[in-house]
CSV table of N, CA and C in Angstrom, one decimal:
chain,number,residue,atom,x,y,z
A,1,UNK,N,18.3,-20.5,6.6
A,1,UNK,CA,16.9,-20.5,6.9
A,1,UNK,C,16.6,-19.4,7.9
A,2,UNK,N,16.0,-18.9,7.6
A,2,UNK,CA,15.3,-17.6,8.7
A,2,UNK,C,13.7,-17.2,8.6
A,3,UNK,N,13.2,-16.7,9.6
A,3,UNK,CA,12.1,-16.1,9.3
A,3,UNK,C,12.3,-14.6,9.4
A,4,UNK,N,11.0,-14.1,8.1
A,4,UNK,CA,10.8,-12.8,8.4
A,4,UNK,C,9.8,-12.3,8.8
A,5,UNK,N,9.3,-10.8,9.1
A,5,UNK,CA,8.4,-10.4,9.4
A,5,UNK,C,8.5,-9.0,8.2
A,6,UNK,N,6.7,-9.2,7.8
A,6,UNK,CA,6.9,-7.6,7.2
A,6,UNK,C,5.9,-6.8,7.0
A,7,UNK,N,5.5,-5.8,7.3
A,7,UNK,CA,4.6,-4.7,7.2
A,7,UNK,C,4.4,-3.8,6.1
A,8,UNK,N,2.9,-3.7,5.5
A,8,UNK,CA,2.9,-3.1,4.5
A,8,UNK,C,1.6,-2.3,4.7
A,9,UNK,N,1.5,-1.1,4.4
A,9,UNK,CA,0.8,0.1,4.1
A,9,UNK,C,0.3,-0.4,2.7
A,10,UNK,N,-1.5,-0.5,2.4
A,10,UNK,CA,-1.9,-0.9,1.3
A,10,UNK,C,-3.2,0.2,0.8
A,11,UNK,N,-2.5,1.4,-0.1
A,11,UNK,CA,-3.9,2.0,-0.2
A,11,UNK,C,-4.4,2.1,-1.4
A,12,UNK,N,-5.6,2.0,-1.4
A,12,UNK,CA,-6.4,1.6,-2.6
A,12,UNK,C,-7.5,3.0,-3.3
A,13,UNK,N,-7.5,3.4,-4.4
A,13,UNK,CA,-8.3,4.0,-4.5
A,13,UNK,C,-9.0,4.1,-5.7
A,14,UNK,N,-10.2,4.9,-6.1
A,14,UNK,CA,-10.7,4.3,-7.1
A,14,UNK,C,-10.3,5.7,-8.2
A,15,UNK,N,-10.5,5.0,-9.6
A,15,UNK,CA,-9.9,5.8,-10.7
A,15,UNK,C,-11.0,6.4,-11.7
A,16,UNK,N,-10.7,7.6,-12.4
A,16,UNK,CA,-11.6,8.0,-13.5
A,16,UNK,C,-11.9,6.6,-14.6
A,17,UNK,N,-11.2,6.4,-14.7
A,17,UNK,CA,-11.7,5.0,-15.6
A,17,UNK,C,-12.3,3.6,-15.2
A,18,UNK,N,-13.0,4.2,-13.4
A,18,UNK,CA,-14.0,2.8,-13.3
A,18,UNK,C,-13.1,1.6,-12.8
A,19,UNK,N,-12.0,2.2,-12.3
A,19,UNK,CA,-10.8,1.0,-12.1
A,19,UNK,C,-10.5,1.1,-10.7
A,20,UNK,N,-9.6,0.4,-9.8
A,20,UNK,CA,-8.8,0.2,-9.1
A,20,UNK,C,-7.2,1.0,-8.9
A,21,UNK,N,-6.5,1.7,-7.8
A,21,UNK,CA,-5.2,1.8,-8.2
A,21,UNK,C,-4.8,1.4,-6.8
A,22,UNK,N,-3.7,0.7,-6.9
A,22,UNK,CA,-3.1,0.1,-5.0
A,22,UNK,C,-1.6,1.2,-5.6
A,23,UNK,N,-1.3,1.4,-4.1
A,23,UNK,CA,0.2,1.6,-3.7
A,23,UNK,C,0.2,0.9,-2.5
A,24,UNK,N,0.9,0.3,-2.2
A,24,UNK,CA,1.7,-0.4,-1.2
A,24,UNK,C,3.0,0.2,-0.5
A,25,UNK,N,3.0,0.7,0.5
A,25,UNK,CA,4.1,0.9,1.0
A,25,UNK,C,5.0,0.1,2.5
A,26,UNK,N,6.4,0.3,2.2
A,26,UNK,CA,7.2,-0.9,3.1
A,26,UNK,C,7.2,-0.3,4.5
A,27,UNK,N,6.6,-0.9,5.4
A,27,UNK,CA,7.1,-0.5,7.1
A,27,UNK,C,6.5,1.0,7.3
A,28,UNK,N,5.3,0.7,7.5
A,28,UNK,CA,4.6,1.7,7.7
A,28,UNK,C,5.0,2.4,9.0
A,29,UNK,N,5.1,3.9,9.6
A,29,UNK,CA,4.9,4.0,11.0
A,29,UNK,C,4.5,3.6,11.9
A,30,UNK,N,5.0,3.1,13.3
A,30,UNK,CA,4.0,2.5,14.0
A,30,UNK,C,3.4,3.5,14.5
A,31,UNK,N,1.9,3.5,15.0
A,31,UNK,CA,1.4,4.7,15.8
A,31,UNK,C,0.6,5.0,14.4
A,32,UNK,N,0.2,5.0,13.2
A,32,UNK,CA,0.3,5.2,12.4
A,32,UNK,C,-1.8,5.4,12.5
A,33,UNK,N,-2.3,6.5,12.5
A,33,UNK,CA,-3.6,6.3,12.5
A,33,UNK,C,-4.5,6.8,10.9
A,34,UNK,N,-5.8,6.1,11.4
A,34,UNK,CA,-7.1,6.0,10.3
A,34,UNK,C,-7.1,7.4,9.6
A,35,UNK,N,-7.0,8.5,10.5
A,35,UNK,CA,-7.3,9.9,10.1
A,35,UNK,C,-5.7,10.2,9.5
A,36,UNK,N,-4.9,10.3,9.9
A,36,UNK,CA,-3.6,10.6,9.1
A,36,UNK,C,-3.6,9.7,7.8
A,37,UNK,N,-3.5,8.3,7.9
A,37,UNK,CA,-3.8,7.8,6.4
A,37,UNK,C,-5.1,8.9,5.4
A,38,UNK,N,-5.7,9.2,5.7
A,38,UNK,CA,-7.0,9.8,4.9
A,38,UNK,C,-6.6,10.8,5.0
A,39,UNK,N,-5.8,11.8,5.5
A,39,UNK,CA,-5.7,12.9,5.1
A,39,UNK,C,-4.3,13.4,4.1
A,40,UNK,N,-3.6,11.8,4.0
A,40,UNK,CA,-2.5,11.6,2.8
A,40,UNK,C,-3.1,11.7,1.6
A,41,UNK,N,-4.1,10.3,2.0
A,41,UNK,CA,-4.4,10.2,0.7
A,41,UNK,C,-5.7,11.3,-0.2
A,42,UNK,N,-6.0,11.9,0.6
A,42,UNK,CA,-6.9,13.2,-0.2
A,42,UNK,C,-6.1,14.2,-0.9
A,43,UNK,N,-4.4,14.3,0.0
A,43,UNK,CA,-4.0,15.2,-0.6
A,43,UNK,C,-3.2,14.5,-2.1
A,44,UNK,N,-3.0,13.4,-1.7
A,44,UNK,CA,-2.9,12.5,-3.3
A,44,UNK,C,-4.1,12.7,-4.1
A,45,UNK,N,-4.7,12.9,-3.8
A,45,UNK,CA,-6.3,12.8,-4.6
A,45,UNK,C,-6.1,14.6,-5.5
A,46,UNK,N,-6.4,15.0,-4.2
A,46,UNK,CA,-6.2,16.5,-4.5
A,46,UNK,C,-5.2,17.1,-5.5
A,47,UNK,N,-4.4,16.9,-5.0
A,47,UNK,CA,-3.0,17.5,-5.5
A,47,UNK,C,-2.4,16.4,-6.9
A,48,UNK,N,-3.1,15.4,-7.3
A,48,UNK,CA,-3.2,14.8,-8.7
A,48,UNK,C,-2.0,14.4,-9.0
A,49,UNK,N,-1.3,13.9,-7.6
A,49,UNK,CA,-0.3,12.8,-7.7
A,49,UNK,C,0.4,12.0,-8.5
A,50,UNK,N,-0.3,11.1,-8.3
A,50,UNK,CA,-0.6,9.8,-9.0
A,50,UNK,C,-1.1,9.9,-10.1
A,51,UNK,N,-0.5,9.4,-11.7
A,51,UNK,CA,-2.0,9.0,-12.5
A,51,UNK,C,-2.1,7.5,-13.0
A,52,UNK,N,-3.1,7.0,-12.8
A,52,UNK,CA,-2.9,5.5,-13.0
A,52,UNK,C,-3.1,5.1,-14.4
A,53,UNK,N,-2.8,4.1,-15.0
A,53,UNK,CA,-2.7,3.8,-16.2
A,53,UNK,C,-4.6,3.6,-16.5
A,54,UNK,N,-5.4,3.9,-15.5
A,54,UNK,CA,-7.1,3.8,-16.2
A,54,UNK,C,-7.7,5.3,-15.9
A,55,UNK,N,-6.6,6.3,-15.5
A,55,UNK,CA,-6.9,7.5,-15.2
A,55,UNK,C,-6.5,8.1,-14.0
A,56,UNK,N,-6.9,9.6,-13.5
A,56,UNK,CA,-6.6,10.0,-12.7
A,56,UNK,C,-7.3,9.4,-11.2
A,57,UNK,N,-6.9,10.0,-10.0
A,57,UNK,CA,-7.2,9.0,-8.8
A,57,UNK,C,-8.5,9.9,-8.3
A,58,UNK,N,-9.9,9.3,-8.3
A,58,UNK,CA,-10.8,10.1,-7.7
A,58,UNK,C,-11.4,10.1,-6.4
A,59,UNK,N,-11.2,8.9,-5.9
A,59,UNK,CA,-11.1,8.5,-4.3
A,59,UNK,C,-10.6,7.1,-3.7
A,60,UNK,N,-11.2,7.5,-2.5
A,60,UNK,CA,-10.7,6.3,-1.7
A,60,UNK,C,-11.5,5.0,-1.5
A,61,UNK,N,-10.9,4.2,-1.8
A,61,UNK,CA,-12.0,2.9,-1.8
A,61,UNK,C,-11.4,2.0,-0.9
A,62,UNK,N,-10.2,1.5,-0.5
A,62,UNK,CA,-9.7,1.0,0.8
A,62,UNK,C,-8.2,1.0,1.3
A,63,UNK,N,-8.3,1.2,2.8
A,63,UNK,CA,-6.8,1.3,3.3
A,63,UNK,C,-6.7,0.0,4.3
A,64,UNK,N,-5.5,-0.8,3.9
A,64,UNK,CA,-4.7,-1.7,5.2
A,64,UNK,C,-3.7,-1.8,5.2
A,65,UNK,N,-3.5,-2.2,6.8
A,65,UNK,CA,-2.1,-2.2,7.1
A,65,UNK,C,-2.0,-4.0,7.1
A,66,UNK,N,-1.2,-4.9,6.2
A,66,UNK,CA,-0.9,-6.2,6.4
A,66,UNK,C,0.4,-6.6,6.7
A,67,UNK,N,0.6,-7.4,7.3
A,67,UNK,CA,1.6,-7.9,8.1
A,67,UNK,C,1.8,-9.5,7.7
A,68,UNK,N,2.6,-10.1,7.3
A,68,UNK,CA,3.0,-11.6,7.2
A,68,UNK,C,4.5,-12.2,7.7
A,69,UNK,N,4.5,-13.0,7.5
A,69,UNK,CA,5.7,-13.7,8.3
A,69,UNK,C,5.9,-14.6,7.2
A,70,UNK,N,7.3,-15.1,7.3
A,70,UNK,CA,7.7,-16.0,6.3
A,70,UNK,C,8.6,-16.6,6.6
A,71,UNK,N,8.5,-18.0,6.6
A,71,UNK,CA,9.8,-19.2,6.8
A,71,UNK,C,10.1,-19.8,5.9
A,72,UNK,N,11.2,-19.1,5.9
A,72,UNK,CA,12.5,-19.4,4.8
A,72,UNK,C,12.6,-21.4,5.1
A,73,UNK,N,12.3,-22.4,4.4
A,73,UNK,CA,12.6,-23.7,4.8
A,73,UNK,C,13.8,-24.3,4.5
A,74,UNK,N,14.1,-23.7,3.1
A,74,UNK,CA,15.0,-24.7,2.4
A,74,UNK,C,16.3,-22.9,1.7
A,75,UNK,N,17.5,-23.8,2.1
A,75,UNK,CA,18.2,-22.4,1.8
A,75,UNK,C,19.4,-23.4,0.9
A,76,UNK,N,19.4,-23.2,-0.2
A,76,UNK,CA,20.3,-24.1,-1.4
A,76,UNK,C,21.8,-24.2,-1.4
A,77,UNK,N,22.7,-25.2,-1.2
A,77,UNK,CA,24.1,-24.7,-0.7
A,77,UNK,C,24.8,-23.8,-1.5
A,78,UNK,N,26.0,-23.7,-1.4
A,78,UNK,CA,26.7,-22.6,-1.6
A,78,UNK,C,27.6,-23.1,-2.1
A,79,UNK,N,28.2,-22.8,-3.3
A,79,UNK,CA,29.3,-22.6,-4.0
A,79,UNK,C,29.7,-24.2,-4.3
């Protein structure tokens, strides 16, 4: 039984096909600011990175940083 803690970079943007595309990334930097996130993701935008399965990425529609915790309750014996 243990708990965890975990941090996730979640950026969202919108697609030529009228859609949604997330990437998620693990353990973001700390220190990590609003204007550096936005200036990643333009050059993803820009530089045509990414293509998502509803098209290419045409902007930004949202960025968070989420954090959860989790307690492990029940851990099943062994062997």
């Amino acid at each position: 039984m243990a708990i965890t803690s975990k941090t996730v970079l979640r950026l969202t943007f919108n697609t030529t096909g009228n859609k949604t595309f997330a990437l998620s990334l693990d353990d973001p930097r700390p220190g990590l600011t609003k204007s550096d996130i936005e200036a990643a993701m333009e050059t993803m935008i820009q530089r045509n990175i990414f293509l998502s399965p509803s098209g290419e990425l045409t902007g930004k529609r949202d960025i968070r940083i989420v954090g959860t915790t989790s307690d492990d309750m029940y851990d099943p014996p062994q062997g």
